[in-house]
């Protein structure tokens, strides 16, 4: 085998190795981004679950301090925006939309003077969000 053939084969091998490393690195980076997004979703969903618990307690005590329920609703909406901004997953977006709607319904009920609005839909929607974030 001539020296130029060996040199060419060496260059081809080096190029192939470089391409393989680039492909693997891109795949790993993309995989890590997906994992990071999933973790963000789960962490934020967990925070929302805590806010839903606070909302339930605030609604129970709405007569004593109506601002607590409003603050809980604000917290949930803020966290929903975080999830919505970080994902392009259709199931997560639907769960975020459903929860946003349920939160809006509770807020509307409170503003209309309902001292004990039904927070069941908020709880259900938060559970669905947690489910889609972990699947």
C-alpha positions as a LaTeX table, in Angstrom:
\begin{tabular}{lrrr}
\hline
Residue & $x$ (\AA) & $y$ (\AA) & $z$ (\AA) \\
\hline
Unk1 & 0.00 & 0.00 & 0.00 \\
Unk2 & 1.41 & 3.38 & $-0.94$ \\
Unk3 & 2.04 & 6.15 & 1.53 \\
Unk4 & $-0.57$ & 8.41 & $-0.10$ \\
Unk5 & $-3.22$ & 5.67 & 0.22 \\
Unk6 & $-2.42$ & 5.21 & 3.90 \\
Unk7 & $-2.53$ & 8.98 & 4.44 \\
Unk8 & $-5.89$ & 9.23 & 2.66 \\
Unk9 & $-7.27$ & 6.28 & 4.65 \\
Unk10 & $-6.00$ & 7.95 & 7.84 \\
Unk11 & $-7.69$ & 11.21 & 6.93 \\
Unk12 & $-10.95$ & 9.42 & 6.09 \\
Unk13 & $-10.79$ & 7.59 & 9.41 \\
Unk14 & $-10.08$ & 10.83 & 11.27 \\
Unk15 & $-12.97$ & 12.61 & 9.52 \\
Unk16 & $-15.31$ & 9.68 & 10.21 \\
Unk17 & $-14.29$ & 9.71 & 13.87 \\
Unk18 & $-14.82$ & 13.47 & 14.10 \\
Unk19 & $-18.28$ & 13.17 & 12.51 \\
Unk20 & $-19.17$ & 10.32 & 14.88 \\
Unk21 & $-18.11$ & 12.38 & 17.90 \\
Unk22 & $-20.12$ & 15.35 & 16.66 \\
Unk23 & $-23.23$ & 13.22 & 16.14 \\
Unk24 & $-22.90$ & 11.59 & 19.55 \\
Unk25 & $-22.30$ & 14.91 & 21.28 \\
Unk26 & $-25.32$ & 16.44 & 19.59 \\
Unk27 & $-27.43$ & 13.44 & 20.58 \\
Unk28 & $-26.29$ & 13.61 & 24.18 \\
Unk29 & $-26.82$ & 17.36 & 24.38 \\
Unk30 & $-30.30$ & 17.04 & 22.92 \\
Unk31 & $-31.04$ & 14.20 & 25.31 \\
Unk32 & $-29.85$ & 16.27 & 28.26 \\
Unk33 & $-32.01$ & 19.19 & 27.15 \\
Unk34 & $-35.03$ & 16.89 & 27.06 \\
Unk35 & $-34.19$ & 15.54 & 30.52 \\
Unk36 & $-33.69$ & 19.06 & 31.87 \\
Unk37 & $-37.03$ & 20.17 & 30.44 \\
Unk38 & $-38.75$ & 17.14 & 31.95 \\
Unk39 & $-37.17$ & 17.85 & 35.34 \\
Unk40 & $-38.23$ & 21.50 & 35.11 \\
Unk41 & $-41.76$ & 20.36 & 34.30 \\
Unk42 & $-41.85$ & 17.94 & 37.24 \\
Unk43 & $-40.40$ & 20.49 & 39.67 \\
Unk44 & $-42.81$ & 23.19 & 38.57 \\
Unk45 & $-45.74$ & 20.76 & 38.65 \\
Unk46 & $-44.73$ & 19.88 & 42.21 \\
Unk47 & $-44.67$ & 23.58 & 43.10 \\
Unk48 & $-48.12$ & 23.96 & 41.53 \\
Unk49 & $-49.37$ & 21.02 & 43.61 \\
Unk50 & $-48.17$ & 22.84 & 46.73 \\
Unk51 & $-49.94$ & 25.99 & 45.52 \\
Unk52 & $-53.14$ & 24.01 & 44.94 \\
Unk53 & $-52.97$ & 22.75 & 48.52 \\
Unk54 & $-52.50$ & 26.35 & 49.69 \\
Unk55 & $-55.44$ & 27.37 & 47.50 \\
Unk56 & $-57.68$ & 24.74 & 49.09 \\
Unk57 & $-56.74$ & 26.01 & 52.55 \\
Unk58 & $-57.15$ & 29.62 & 51.47 \\
Unk59 & $-60.63$ & 28.93 & 50.06 \\
Unk60 & $-61.60$ & 27.27 & 53.33 \\
Unk61 & $-60.47$ & 30.43 & 55.15 \\
Unk62 & $-61.69$ & 32.90 & 52.51 \\
Unk63 & $-64.11$ & 34.60 & 54.86 \\
Unk64 & $-61.25$ & 35.47 & 57.22 \\
Unk65 & $-58.70$ & 36.49 & 54.57 \\
Unk66 & $-59.86$ & 36.59 & 50.92 \\
Unk67 & $-56.41$ & 37.76 & 49.74 \\
Unk68 & $-54.86$ & 34.34 & 50.48 \\
Unk69 & $-56.89$ & 32.66 & 47.74 \\
Unk70 & $-55.93$ & 35.39 & 45.28 \\
Unk71 & $-52.24$ & 34.99 & 46.16 \\
Unk72 & $-52.47$ & 31.22 & 45.66 \\
Unk73 & $-54.12$ & 31.69 & 42.28 \\
Unk74 & $-51.39$ & 34.16 & 41.29 \\
Unk75 & $-48.71$ & 31.65 & 42.32 \\
Unk76 & $-50.29$ & 28.86 & 40.27 \\
Unk77 & $-50.61$ & 31.10 & 37.20 \\
Unk78 & $-46.97$ & 32.21 & 37.50 \\
Unk79 & $-45.79$ & 28.60 & 37.62 \\
Unk80 & $-48.03$ & 27.64 & 34.71 \\
Unk81 & $-46.39$ & 30.35 & 32.60 \\
Unk82 & $-42.98$ & 28.86 & 33.48 \\
Unk83 & $-44.02$ & 25.43 & 32.24 \\
Unk84 & $-45.72$ & 26.84 & 29.15 \\
Unk85 & $-42.62$ & 28.83 & 28.22 \\
Unk86 & $-40.31$ & 25.83 & 28.54 \\
Unk87 & $-42.17$ & 23.14 & 26.65 \\
Unk88 & $-43.45$ & 22.40 & 23.21 \\
Unk89 & $-45.07$ & 19.11 & 24.27 \\
Unk90 & $-48.73$ & 19.07 & 23.21 \\
Unk91 & $-49.90$ & 17.04 & 26.22 \\
Unk92 & $-48.15$ & 19.35 & 28.68 \\
Unk93 & $-49.54$ & 22.43 & 26.92 \\
Unk94 & $-53.07$ & 20.99 & 27.06 \\
Unk95 & $-52.70$ & 20.24 & 30.77 \\
Unk96 & $-51.39$ & 23.78 & 31.35 \\
Unk97 & $-54.35$ & 25.22 & 29.40 \\
Unk98 & $-56.84$ & 23.12 & 31.38 \\
Unk99 & $-55.33$ & 24.15 & 34.68 \\
Unk100 & $-55.23$ & 27.80 & 33.62 \\
Unk101 & $-58.94$ & 27.59 & 32.78 \\
Unk102 & $-59.77$ & 25.95 & 36.12 \\
Unk103 & $-57.79$ & 28.63 & 38.00 \\
Unk104 & $-59.62$ & 31.33 & 36.04 \\
Unk105 & $-62.96$ & 29.80 & 36.98 \\
Unk106 & $-62.08$ & 29.85 & 40.69 \\
Unk107 & $-60.89$ & 33.45 & 40.42 \\
Unk108 & $-64.15$ & 34.43 & 38.68 \\
Unk109 & $-66.19$ & 32.70 & 41.39 \\
Unk110 & $-64.27$ & 34.48 & 44.15 \\
Unk111 & $-64.73$ & 37.86 & 42.47 \\
Unk112 & $-68.45$ & 37.16 & 42.12 \\
Unk113 & $-68.61$ & 36.76 & 45.89 \\
Unk114 & $-68.60$ & 32.97 & 46.15 \\
Unk115 & $-66.89$ & 32.28 & 49.47 \\
Unk116 & $-66.50$ & 28.56 & 48.75 \\
Unk117 & $-65.76$ & 28.06 & 45.04 \\
Unk118 & $-65.26$ & 24.53 & 43.78 \\
Unk119 & $-61.50$ & 23.90 & 43.58 \\
Unk120 & $-62.01$ & 20.28 & 42.50 \\
Unk121 & $-61.34$ & 21.07 & 38.82 \\
Unk122 & $-58.09$ & 22.82 & 39.82 \\
Unk123 & $-57.01$ & 19.77 & 41.80 \\
Unk124 & $-57.89$ & 17.44 & 38.91 \\
Unk125 & $-56.11$ & 19.58 & 36.34 \\
Unk126 & $-53.01$ & 19.83 & 38.57 \\
Unk127 & $-53.01$ & 16.04 & 38.89 \\
Unk128 & $-53.20$ & 15.70 & 35.11 \\
Unk129 & $-50.31$ & 18.12 & 34.68 \\
Unk130 & $-48.20$ & 16.11 & 37.12 \\
Unk131 & $-49.12$ & 12.95 & 35.22 \\
Unk132 & $-48.08$ & 14.29 & 31.82 \\
Unk133 & $-44.87$ & 15.77 & 33.22 \\
Unk134 & $-43.84$ & 12.40 & 34.61 \\
Unk135 & $-44.81$ & 10.23 & 31.66 \\
\hline
\end{tabular}
